[in-house]
Coordinates of C-alpha atoms in Angstrom, one line a residue:
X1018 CA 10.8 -0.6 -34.2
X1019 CA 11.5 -0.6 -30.3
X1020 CA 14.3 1.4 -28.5
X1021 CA 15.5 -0.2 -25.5
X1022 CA 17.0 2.4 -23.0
X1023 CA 18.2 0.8 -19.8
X1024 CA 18.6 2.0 -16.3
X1025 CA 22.1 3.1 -15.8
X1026 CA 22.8 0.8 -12.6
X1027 CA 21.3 -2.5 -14.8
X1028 CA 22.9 -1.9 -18.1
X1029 CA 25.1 -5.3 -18.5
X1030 CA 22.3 -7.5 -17.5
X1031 CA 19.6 -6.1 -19.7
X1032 CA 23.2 -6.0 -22.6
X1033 CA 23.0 -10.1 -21.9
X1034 CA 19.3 -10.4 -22.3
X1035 CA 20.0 -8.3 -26.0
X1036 CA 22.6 -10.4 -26.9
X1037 CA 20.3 -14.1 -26.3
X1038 CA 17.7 -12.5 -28.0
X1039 CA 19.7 -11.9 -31.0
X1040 CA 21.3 -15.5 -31.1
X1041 CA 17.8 -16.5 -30.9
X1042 CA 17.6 -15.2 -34.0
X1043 CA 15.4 -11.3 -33.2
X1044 CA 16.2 -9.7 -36.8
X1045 CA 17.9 -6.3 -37.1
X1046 CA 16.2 -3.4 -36.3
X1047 CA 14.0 -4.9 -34.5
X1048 CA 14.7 -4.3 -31.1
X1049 CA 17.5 -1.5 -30.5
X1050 CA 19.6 -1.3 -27.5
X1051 CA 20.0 2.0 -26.8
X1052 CA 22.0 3.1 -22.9
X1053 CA 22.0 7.1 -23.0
X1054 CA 21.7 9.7 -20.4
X1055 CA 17.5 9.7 -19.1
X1056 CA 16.8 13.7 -20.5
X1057 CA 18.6 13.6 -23.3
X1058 CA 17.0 9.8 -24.5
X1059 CA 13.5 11.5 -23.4
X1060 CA 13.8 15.0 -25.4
X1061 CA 14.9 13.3 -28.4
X1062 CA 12.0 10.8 -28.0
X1063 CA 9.0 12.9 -26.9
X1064 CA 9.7 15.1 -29.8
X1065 CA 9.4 12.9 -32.7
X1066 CA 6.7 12.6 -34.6
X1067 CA 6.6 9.3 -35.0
X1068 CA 6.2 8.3 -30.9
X1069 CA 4.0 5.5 -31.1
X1070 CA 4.3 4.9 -27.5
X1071 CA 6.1 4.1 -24.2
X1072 CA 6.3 1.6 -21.9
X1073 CA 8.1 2.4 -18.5
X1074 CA 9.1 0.7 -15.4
X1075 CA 10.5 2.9 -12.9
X1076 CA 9.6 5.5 -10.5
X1077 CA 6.5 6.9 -9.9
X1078 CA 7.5 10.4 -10.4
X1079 CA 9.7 10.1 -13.5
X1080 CA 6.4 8.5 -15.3
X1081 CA 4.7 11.4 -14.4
X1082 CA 7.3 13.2 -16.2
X1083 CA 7.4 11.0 -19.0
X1084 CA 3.6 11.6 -18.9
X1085 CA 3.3 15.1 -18.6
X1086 CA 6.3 15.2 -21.9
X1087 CA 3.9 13.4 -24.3
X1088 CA 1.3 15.4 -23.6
X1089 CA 3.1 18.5 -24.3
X1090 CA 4.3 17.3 -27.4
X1091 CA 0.8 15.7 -28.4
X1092 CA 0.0 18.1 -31.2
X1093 CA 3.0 16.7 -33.6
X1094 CA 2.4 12.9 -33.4
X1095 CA 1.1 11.0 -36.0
X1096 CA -1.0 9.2 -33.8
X1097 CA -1.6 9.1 -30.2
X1098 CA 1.2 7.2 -27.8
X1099 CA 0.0 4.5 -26.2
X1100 CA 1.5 5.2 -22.4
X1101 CA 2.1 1.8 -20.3
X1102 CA 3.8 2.1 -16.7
X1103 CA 4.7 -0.1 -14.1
X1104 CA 5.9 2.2 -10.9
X1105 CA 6.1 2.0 -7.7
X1106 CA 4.7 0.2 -4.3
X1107 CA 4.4 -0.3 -1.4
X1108 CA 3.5 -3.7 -1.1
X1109 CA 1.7 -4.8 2.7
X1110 CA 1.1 -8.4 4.1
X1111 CA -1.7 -8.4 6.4
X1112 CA -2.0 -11.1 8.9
X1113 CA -5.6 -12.3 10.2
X1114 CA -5.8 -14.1 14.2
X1115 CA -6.6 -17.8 12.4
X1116 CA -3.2 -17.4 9.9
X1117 CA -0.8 -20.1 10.0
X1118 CA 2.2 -18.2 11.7
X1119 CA 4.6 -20.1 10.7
X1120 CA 3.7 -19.4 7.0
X1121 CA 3.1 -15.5 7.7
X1122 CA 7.0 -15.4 9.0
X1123 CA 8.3 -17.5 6.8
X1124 CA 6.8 -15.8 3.2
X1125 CA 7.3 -12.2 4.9
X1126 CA 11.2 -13.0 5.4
X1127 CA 11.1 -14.2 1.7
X1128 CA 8.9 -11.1 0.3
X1129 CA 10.5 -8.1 2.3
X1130 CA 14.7 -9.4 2.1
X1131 CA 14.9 -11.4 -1.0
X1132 CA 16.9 -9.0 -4.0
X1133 CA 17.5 -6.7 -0.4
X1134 CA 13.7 -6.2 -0.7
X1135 CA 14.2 -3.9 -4.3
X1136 CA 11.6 -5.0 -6.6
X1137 CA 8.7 -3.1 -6.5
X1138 CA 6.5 -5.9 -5.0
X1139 CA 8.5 -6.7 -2.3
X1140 CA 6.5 -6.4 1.3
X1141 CA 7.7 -3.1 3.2
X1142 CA 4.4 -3.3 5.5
X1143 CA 3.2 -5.4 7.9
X1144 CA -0.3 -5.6 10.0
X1145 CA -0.7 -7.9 12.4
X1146 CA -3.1 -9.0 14.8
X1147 CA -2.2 -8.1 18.8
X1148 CA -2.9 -11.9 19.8
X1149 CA -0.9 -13.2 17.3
X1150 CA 2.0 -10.9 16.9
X1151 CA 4.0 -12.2 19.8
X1152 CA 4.6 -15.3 18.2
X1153 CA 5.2 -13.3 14.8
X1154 CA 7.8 -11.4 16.2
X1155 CA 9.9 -14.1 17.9
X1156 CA 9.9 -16.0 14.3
X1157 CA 11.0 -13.0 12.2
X1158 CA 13.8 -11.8 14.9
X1159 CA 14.8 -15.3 15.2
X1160 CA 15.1 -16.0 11.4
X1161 CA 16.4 -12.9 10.5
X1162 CA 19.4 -13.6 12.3
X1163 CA 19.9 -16.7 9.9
X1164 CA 19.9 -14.8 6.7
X1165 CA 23.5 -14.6 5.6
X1166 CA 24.1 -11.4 3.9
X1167 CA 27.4 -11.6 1.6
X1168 CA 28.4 -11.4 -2.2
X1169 CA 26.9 -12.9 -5.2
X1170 CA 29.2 -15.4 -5.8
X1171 CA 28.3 -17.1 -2.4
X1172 CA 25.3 -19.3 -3.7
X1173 CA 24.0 -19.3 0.2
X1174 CA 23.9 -15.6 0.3
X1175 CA 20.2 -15.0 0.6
X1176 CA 20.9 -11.3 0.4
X1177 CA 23.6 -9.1 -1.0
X1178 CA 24.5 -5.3 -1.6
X1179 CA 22.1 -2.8 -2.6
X1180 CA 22.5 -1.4 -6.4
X1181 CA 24.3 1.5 -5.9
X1182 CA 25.8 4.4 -3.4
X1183 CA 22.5 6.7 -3.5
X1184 CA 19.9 3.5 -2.7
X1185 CA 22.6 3.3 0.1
X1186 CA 22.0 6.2 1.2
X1187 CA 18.4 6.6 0.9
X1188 CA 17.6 3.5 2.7
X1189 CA 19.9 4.6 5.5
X1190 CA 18.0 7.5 6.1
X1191 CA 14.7 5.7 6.6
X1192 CA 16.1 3.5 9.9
X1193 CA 18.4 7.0 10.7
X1194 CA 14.6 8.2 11.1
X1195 CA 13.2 5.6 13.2
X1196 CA 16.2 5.1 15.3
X1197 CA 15.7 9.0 16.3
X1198 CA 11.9 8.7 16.7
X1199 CA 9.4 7.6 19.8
X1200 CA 7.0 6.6 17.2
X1201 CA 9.5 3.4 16.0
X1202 CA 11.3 0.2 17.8
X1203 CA 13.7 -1.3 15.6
X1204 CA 13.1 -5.1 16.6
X1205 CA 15.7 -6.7 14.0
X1206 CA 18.4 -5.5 12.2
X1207 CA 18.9 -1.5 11.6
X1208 CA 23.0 -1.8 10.6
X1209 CA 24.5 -0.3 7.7
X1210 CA 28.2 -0.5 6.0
X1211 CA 29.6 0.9 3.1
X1212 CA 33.1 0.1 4.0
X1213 CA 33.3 -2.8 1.3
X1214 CA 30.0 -2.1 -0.7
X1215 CA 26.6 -0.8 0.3
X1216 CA 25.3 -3.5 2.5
X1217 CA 22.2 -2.9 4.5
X1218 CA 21.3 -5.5 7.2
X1219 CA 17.2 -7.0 6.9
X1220 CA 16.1 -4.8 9.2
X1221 CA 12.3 -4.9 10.6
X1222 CA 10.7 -1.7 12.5
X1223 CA 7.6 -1.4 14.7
X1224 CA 5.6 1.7 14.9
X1225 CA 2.4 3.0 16.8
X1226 CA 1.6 5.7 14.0
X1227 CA -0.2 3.4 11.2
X1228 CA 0.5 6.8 8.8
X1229 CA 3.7 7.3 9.4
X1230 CA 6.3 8.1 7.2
X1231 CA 8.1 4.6 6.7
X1232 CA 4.7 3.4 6.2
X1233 CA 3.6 5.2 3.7
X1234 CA 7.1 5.7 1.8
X1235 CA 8.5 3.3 -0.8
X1236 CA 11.6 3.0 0.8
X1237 CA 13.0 0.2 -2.1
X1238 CA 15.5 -1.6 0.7
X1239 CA 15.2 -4.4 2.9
X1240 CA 13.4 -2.2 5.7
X1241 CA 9.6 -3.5 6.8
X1242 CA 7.3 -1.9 8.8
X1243 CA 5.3 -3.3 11.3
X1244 CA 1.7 -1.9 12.7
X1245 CA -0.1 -4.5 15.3
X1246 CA -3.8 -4.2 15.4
X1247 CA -6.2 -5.4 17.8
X1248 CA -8.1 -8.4 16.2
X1249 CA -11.6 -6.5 16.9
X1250 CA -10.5 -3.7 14.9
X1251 CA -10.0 -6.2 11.7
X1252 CA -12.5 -4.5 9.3
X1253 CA -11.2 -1.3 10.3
X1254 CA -7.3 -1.7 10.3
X1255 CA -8.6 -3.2 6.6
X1256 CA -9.8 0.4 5.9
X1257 CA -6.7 1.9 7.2
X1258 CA -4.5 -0.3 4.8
X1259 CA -6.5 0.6 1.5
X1260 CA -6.1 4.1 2.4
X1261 CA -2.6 4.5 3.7
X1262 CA -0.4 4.2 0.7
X1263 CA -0.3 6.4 -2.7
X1264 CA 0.3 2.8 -4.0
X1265 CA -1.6 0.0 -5.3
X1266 CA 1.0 -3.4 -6.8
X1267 CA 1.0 -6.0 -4.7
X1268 CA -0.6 -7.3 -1.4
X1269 CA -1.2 -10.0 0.4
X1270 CA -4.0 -11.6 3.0
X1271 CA -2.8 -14.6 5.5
X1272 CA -6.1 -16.4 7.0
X1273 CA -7.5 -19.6 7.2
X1274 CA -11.3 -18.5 8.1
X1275 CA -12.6 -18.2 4.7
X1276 CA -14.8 -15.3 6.0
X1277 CA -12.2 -13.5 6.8
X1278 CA -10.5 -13.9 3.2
X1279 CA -13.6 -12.8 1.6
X1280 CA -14.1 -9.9 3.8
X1281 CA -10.7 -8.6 3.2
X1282 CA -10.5 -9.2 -0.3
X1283 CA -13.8 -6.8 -0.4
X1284 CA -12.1 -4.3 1.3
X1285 CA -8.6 -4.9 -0.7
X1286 CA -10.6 -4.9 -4.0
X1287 CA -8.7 -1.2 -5.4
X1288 CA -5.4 -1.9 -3.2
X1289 CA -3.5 -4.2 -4.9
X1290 CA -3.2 -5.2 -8.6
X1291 CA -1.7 -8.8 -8.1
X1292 CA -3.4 -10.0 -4.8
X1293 CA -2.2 -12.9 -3.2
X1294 CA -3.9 -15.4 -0.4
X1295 CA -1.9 -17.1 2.1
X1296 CA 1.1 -16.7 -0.1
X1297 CA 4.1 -13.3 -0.3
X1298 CA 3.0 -10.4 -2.1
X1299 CA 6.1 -11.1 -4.7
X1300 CA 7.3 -13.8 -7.4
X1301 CA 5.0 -13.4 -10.4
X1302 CA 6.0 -15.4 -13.1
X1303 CA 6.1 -14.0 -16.6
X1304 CA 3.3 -15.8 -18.9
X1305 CA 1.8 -17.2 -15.5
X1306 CA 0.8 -14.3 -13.8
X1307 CA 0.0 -10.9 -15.2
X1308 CA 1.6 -8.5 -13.4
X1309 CA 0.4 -4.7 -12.7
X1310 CA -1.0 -2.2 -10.4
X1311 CA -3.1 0.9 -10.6
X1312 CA -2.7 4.3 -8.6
X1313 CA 0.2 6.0 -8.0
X1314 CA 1.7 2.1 -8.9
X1315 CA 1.0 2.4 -12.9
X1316 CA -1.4 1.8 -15.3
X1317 CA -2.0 -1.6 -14.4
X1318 CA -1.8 -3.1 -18.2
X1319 CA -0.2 -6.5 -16.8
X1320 CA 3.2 -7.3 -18.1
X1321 CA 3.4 -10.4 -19.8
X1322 CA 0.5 -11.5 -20.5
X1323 CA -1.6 -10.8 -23.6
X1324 CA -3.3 -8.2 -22.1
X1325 CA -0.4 -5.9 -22.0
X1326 CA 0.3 -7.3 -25.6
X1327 CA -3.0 -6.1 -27.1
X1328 CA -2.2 -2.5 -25.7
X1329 CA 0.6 -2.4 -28.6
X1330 CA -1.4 -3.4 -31.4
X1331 CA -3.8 -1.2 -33.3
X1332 CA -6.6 -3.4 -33.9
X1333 CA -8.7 -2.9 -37.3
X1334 CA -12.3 -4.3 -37.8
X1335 CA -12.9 -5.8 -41.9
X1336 CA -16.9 -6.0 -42.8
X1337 CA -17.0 -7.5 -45.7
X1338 CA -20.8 -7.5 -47.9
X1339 CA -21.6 -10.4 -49.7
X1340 CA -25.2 -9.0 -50.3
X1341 CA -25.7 -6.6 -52.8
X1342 CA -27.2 -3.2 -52.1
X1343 CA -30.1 -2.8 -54.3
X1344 CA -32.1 0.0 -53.0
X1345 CA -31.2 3.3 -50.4
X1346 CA -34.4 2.8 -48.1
X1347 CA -34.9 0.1 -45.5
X1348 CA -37.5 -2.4 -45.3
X1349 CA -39.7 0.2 -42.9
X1350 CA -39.8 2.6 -44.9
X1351 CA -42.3 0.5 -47.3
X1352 CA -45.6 1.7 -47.7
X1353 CA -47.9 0.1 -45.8
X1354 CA -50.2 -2.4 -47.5

């Protein structure tokens, strides 16, 4: 039996998806819907012997909380947990000199704003090349002024409010930061209102420190960072990318010299569990593309897909004889002739 405990700011929605899936006919006990406060669900939980495992999407430090629980409690399971966790990210695009610009601005708008840029693949990082990044920048700051941010109801509303008054808050602080700092330029964006729910405008920032804070920090808003490269340094801003972030979910590569793709996909191998090419690091499809990151970004098991499937099974191996056993020794243990 499963015990569902939502997050507290996504409880009706995940209360819908219960409900379909019993009309679909999921039998009792099955799956149990369970919303309760996070330490109290997790002491109850960790404690009981019968924990056959735990699979977590959320922040990166509460799984290591929820980690570091089961292993304190490991003596009194009956069997050992199975642990499955899908964190956090912070999800780059990085541009090549021969990628189609209009396709970089275009799938960067739709990966960093879309759901106000919280999902954990969303793209909150930016290189780009110095040759090309004057055209970049014209297309996001001109687009970005297009992007109608307004309520739910409002079908053309390609953004909306954040999910709560502390996300708010947090994301605030990130462009407070770069707003009081010579290492940022806010080029789009960078407004804020809670008058009439927490609304953050798609804001994009340029810095000079490649390590800086807002890009190495999941921020979880609609706040990308740009570094611009010089093309030379390609193989070596490649470097700088894998080793930046904590984080390893989602990225993806915009070229059209196949050398180039191959070379950063070498170099990109560890940095991102779903890697895309020429397309925005976001929108996996359940069943279609296993989703799934290692790191500080989870255990990379996949989410729907089989793969993450198998992880819940405990797999026995039959060998059934239909050859007698007629003597103890083995055919080399026979004198020899």
């Amino acid at each position: 039996t499963c015990l569902w405990k939502p997050s507290p700011t996504s409880i009706l929605g995940c209360w819908v998806i219960y409900k379909i899936l019993k009309e679909a006919g999921l039998p009792d006990g099955v799956l149990n819907f369970l919303p309760a406060d996070g330490p109290l669900f997790g002491d109850a939980i960790f404690q009981h012997p019968d924990l056959a495992g735990v699979h977590f999407t959320g922040s990166t430090d509460t799984f290591a909380v929820i980690w570091r629980a089961i292993a304190d409690n490991l003596r009194p399971y009956n069997s050992y947990p199975r642990v499955v966790g899908e964190t956090g990210g912070k999800n780059f695009h990085f541009v090549h000199s021969s990628a189609d610009v209009e396709s970089v601005i275009f799938n960067t708008i739709r990966s960093a704003f879309e759901y106000q840029g919280q999902k954990c693949s969303a793209a909150s990082r930016l290189y780009a090349p110095a040759d090309l990044w004057p055209q970049i920048k014209e297309g996001l700051v001109e687009n970005i002024k297009k992007i109608k941010v307004g309520p739910v109801e409002e079908f053309d509303s390609f953004m909306c409010a954040v999910i709560d008054e502390a996300s708010f808050r947090r994301i605030a602080s990130y462009i407070d930061l770069a707003k009081a700092s010579d290492d940022y330029e806010v080029i789009a964006g960078g407004g804020y209102d809670d008058s009439k729910g927490w609304f953050v405008e798609p804001t994009v920032i340029v810095t000079t420190d490649p390590n800086s804070k807002l890009m190495t920090d999941e921020i979880f808003g609609p706040v990308l960072t740009v570094y611009v490269y010089e093309p030379e340094a390609f193989e070596a801003t490649l470097t700088l990318c894998d080793h930046t972030s904590k984080y390893a979910l989602t990225g993806a590569v915009f070229a059209r010299d196949r050398s180039a793709l191959m070379t950063a996909s070498d170099h990109l191998r560890y940095s991102a569990g779903n890697f895309y090419i020429n397309d925005k690091s976001t929108g996996s499809i359940v069943a279609q593309q296993p989703f799934g990151g290692g790191r500080g970004s989870g255990t990379n098991d996949k989410s729907g897909s089989v793969i993450n499937l198998l992880r819940w099974t405990s797999i026995r191996t039959v060998k059934e004889n239909f050859l007698p056993c007629t003597d103890f020794t083995y055919p080399h243990m026979a004198p020899e002739d």
